[in-house]
CSV table of C-alpha atoms in Angstrom, one decimal:
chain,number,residue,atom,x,y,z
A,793,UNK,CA,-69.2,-34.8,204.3
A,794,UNK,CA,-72.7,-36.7,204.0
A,795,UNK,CA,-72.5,-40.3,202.6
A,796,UNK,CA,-75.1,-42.3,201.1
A,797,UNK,CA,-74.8,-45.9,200.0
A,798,UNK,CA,-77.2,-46.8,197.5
A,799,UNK,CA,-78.7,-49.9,195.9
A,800,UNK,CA,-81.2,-50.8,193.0
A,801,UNK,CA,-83.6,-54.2,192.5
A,802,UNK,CA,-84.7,-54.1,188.9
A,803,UNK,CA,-87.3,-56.1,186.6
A,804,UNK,CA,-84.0,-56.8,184.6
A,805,UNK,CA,-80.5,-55.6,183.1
A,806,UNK,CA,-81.3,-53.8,180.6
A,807,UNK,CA,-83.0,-49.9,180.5
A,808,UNK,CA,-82.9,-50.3,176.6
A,809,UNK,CA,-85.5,-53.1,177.1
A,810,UNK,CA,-87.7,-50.8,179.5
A,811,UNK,CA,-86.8,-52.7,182.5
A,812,UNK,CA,-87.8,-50.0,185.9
A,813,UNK,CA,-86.6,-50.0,189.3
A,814,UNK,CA,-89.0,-51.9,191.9
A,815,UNK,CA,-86.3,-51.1,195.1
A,816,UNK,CA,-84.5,-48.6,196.2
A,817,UNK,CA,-82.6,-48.8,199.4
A,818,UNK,CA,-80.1,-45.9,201.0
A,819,UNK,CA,-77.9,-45.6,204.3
A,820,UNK,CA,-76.7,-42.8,205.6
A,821,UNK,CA,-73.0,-42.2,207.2
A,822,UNK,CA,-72.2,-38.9,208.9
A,823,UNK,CA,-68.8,-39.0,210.7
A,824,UNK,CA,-67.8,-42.1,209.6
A,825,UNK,CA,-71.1,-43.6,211.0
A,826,UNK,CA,-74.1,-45.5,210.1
A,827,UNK,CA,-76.4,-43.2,211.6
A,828,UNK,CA,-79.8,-44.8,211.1
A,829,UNK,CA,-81.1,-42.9,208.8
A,830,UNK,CA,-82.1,-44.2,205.4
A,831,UNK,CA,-84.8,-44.1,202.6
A,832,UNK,CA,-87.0,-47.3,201.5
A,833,UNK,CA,-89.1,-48.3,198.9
A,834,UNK,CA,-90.6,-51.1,196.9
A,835,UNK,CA,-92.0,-49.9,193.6
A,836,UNK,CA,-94.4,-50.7,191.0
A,837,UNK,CA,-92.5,-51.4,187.5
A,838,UNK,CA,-96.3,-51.2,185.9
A,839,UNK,CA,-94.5,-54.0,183.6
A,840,UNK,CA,-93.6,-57.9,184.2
A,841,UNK,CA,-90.1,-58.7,186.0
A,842,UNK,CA,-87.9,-61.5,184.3
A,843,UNK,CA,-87.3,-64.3,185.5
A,844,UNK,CA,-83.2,-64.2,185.7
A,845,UNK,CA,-84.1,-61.1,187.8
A,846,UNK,CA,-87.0,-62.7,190.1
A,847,UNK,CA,-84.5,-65.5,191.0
A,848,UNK,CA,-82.0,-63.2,192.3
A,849,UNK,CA,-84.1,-60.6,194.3
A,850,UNK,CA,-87.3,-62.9,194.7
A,851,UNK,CA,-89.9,-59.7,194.3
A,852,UNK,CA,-92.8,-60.4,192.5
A,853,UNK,CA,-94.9,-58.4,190.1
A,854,UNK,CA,-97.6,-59.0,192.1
A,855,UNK,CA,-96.2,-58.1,195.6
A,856,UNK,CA,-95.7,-55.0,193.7
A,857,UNK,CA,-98.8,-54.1,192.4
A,858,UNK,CA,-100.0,-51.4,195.5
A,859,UNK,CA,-96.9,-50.0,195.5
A,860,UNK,CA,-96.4,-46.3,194.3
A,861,UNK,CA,-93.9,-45.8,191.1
A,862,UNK,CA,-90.7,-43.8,190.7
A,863,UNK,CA,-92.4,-40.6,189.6
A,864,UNK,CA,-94.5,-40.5,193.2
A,865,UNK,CA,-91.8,-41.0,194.9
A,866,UNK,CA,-88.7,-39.4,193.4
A,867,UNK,CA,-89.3,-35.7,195.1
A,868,UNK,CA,-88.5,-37.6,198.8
A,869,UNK,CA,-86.2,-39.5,197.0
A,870,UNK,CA,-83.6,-37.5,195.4
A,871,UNK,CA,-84.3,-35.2,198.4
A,872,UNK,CA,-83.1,-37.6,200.4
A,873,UNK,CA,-79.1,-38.4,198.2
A,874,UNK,CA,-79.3,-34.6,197.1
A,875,UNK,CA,-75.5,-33.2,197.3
A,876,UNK,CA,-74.2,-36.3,199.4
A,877,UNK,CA,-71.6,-38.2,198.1
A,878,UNK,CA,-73.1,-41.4,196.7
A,879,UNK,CA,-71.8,-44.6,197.1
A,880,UNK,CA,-72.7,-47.4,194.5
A,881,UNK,CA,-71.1,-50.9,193.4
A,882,UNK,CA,-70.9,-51.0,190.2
A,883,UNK,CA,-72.1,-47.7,189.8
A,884,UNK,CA,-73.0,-47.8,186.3
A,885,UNK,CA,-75.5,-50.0,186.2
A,886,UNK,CA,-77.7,-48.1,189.5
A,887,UNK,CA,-77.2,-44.7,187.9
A,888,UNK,CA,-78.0,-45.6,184.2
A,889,UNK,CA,-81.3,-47.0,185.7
A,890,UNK,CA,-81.7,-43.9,188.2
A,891,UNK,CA,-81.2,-41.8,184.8
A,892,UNK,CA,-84.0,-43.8,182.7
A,893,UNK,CA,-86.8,-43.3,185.7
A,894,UNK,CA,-86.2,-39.8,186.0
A,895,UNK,CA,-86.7,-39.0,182.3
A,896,UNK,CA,-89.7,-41.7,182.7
A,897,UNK,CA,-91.3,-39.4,185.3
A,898,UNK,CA,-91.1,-36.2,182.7
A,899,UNK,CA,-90.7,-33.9,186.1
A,900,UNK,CA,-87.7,-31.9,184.2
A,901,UNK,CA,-85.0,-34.4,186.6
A,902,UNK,CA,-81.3,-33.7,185.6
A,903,UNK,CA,-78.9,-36.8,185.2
A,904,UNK,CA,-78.2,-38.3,188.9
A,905,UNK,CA,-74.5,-36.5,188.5
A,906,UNK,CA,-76.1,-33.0,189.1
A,907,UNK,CA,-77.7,-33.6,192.2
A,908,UNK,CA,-74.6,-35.9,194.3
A,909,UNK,CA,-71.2,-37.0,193.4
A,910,UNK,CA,-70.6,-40.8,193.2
A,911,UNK,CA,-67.9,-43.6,194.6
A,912,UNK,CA,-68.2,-46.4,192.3
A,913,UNK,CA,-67.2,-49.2,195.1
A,914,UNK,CA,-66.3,-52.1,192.4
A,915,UNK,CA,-63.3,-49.2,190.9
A,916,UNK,CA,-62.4,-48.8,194.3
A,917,UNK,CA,-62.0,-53.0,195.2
A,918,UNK,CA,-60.0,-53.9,192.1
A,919,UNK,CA,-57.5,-51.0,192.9
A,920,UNK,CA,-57.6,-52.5,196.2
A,921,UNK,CA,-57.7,-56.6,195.1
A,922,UNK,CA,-56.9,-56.4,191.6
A,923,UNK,CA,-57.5,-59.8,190.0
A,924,UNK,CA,-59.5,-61.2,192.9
A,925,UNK,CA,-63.5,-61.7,193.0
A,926,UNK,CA,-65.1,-57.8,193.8
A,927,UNK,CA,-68.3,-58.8,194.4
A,928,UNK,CA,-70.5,-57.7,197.4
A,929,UNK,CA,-70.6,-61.3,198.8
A,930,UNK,CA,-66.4,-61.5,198.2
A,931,UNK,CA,-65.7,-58.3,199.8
A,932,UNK,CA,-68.4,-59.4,202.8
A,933,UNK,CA,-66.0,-62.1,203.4
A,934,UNK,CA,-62.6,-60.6,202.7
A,935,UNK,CA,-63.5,-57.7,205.7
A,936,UNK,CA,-65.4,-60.4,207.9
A,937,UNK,CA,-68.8,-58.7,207.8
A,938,UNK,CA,-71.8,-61.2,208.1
A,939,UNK,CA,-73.9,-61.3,205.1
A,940,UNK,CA,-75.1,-64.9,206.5
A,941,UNK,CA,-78.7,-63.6,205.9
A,942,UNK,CA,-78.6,-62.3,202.5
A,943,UNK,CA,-80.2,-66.0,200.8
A,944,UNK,CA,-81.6,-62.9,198.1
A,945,UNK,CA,-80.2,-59.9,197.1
A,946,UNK,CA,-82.4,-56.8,198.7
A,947,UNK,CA,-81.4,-53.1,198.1
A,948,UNK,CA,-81.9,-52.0,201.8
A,949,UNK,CA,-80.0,-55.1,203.1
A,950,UNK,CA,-77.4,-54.3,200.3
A,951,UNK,CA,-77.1,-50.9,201.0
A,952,UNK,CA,-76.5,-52.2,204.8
A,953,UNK,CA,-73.6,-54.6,204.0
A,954,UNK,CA,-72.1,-52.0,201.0
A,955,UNK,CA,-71.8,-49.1,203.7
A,956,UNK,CA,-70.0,-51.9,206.2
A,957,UNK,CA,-67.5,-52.9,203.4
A,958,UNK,CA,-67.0,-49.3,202.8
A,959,UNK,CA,-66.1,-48.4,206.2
A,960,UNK,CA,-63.7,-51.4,206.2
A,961,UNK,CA,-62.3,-50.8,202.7
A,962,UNK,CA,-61.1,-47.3,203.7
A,963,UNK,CA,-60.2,-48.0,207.4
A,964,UNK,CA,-63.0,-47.4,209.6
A,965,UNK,CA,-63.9,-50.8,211.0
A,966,UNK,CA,-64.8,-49.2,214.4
A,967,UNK,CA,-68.3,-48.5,211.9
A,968,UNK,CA,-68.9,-52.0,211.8
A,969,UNK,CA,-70.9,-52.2,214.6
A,970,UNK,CA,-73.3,-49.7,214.5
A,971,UNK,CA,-76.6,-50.9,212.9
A,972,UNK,CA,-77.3,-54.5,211.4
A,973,UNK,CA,-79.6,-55.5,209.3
A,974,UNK,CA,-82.1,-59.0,209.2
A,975,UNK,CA,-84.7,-60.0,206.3
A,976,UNK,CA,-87.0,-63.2,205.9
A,977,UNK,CA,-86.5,-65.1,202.7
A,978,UNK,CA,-89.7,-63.3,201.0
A,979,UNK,CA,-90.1,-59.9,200.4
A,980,UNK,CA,-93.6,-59.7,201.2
A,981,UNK,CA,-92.5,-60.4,205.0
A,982,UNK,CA,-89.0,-58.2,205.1
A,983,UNK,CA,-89.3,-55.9,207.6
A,984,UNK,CA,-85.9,-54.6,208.3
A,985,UNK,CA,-84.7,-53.6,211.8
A,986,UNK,CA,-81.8,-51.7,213.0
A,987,UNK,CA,-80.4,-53.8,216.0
A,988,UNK,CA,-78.0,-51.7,218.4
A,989,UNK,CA,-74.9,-53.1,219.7
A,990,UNK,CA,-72.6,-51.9,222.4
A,991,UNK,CA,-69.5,-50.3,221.2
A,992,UNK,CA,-66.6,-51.1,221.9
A,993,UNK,CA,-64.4,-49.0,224.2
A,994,UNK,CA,-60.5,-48.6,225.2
A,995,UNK,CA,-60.0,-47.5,228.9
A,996,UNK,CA,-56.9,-45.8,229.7
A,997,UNK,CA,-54.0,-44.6,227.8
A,998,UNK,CA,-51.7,-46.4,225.2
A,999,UNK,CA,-48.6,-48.1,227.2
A,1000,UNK,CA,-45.0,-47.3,225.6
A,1001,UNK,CA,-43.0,-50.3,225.7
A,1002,UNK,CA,-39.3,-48.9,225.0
A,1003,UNK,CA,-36.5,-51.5,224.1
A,1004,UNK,CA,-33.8,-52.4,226.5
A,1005,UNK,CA,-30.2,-52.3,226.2
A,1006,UNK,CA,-29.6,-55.8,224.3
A,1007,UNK,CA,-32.3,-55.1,221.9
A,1008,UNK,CA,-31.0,-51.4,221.5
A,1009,UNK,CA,-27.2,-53.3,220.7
A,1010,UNK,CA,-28.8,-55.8,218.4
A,1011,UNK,CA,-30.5,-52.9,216.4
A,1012,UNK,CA,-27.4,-51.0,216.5
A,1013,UNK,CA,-25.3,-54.6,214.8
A,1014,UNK,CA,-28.2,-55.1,212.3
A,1015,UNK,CA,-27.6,-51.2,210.9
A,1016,UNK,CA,-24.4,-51.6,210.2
A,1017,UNK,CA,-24.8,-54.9,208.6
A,1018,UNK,CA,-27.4,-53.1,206.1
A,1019,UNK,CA,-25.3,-49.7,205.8
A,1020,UNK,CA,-22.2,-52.7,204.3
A,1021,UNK,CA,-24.1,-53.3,201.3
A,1022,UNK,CA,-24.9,-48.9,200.9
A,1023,UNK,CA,-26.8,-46.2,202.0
A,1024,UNK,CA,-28.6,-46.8,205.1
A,1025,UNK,CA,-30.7,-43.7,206.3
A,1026,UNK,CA,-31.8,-44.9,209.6
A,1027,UNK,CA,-27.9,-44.8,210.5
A,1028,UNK,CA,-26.7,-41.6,208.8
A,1029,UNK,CA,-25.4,-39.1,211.2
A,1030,UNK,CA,-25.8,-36.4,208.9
A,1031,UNK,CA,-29.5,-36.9,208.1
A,1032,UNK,CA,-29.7,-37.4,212.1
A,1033,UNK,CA,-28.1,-34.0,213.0
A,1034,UNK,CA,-29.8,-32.2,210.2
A,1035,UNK,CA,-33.7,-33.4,211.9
């Protein structure tokens, strides 16, 4: 199955207020690995960004203005997710956005749902760390993944660090290691860069350690002890005999 994780910058929160898209970022995982491949682009909102919005991404409506908008770009775009499995955090808010630019670009687009399923990553923590902070900078630092360099949110950087804290989430930390991402502090200067490290590799063959004859009695002492107080399975000669 092909994975891509997905992030949005916006002008603001709100599609009911006309607020647009201005970044898209997606990653690709094949195998259970960040291949490399991804999809980029800054785009122009043809409208003014707010300013609760600018703080937290730091793109400007004027670093914008030479940028192409969603409707040039959404053929490559959606070719690019089409029928992967599409991994969001908080899902809703990305999609409902995705949604509002493809009816914006009036090129007879079908809600995002037809084209990809969708992981909603947010569900997927609070099943994981119910009542604990789920956010992507609290789940960077619950699996140990360096987001030192995210000072402003970025949707290619984001998309970077979601697919690591995917990986990790759902047991595939050997992932970690494949492709990190850097930015400057202004997005006029971000040019991202994939740096390769070495993986890491086991030599040899996993060494059975078997127990000895003391540890095999003590064993032997503590299932009795437990089959006292009832039913203890791992000392059941029937169950035994019967596998």
């Amino acid at each position: 199955m092909r994975y891509v994780v997905l992030d949005t910058e916006t002008t603001g929160l709100e599609t009911s207020e006309g607020h647009r898209i201005i970044e898209v970022g997606c990653v690709e995982i094949l195998n259970r690995k960040i291949t490399g491949q991804r999809y980029h682009q800054y785009l122009n909102p043809e409208r003014d960004i707010d300013e609760g919005a600018l703080a937290v991404h730091g793109i400007t409506k004027d670093f914008l203005k030479d940028k192409p908008t969603f409707a040039e770009i959404a053929t490559d775009f959606m070719a690019f997710i089409q029928d992967a499995v599409v991994i969001i955090h908080n899902a809703p808010f990305d999609t409902a956005f995705i949604n509002y630019e493809l009816m914006l670009a009036k090129q007879r687009w079908k809600p995002l749902t037809q084209y990809c399923q969708i992981i909603d990553t947010l569900v997927l923590a609070r099943q994981l760390h119910a009542g604990q902070r789920n956010s992507l900078d609290a789940l960077c630092k619950r699996y140990h993944i360096d987001n030192s360099h995210r000072e402003l949110h970025g949707a290619l950087l984001d998309a970077h660090l979601l697919a690591q804290v995917y990986l990790a989430m759902t047991g595939g930390q050997g992932s970690l290691f494949d492709d990190v991402v850097t930015a400057t502090d202004q997005p006029q200067n971000r040019e991202l860069a994939s740096l390769k490290t070495p993986q890491i590799q086991v030599d040899g063959v996993l060494k059975v350690i078997s127990a000895n004859a003391s540890e095999l009695e003590l064993h032997a002492k503590k299932l009795q002890e437990m089959a006292k107080n009832g039913l203890c399975l791992w000392n059941n000669q029937q169950l035994i005999d019967n596998n």
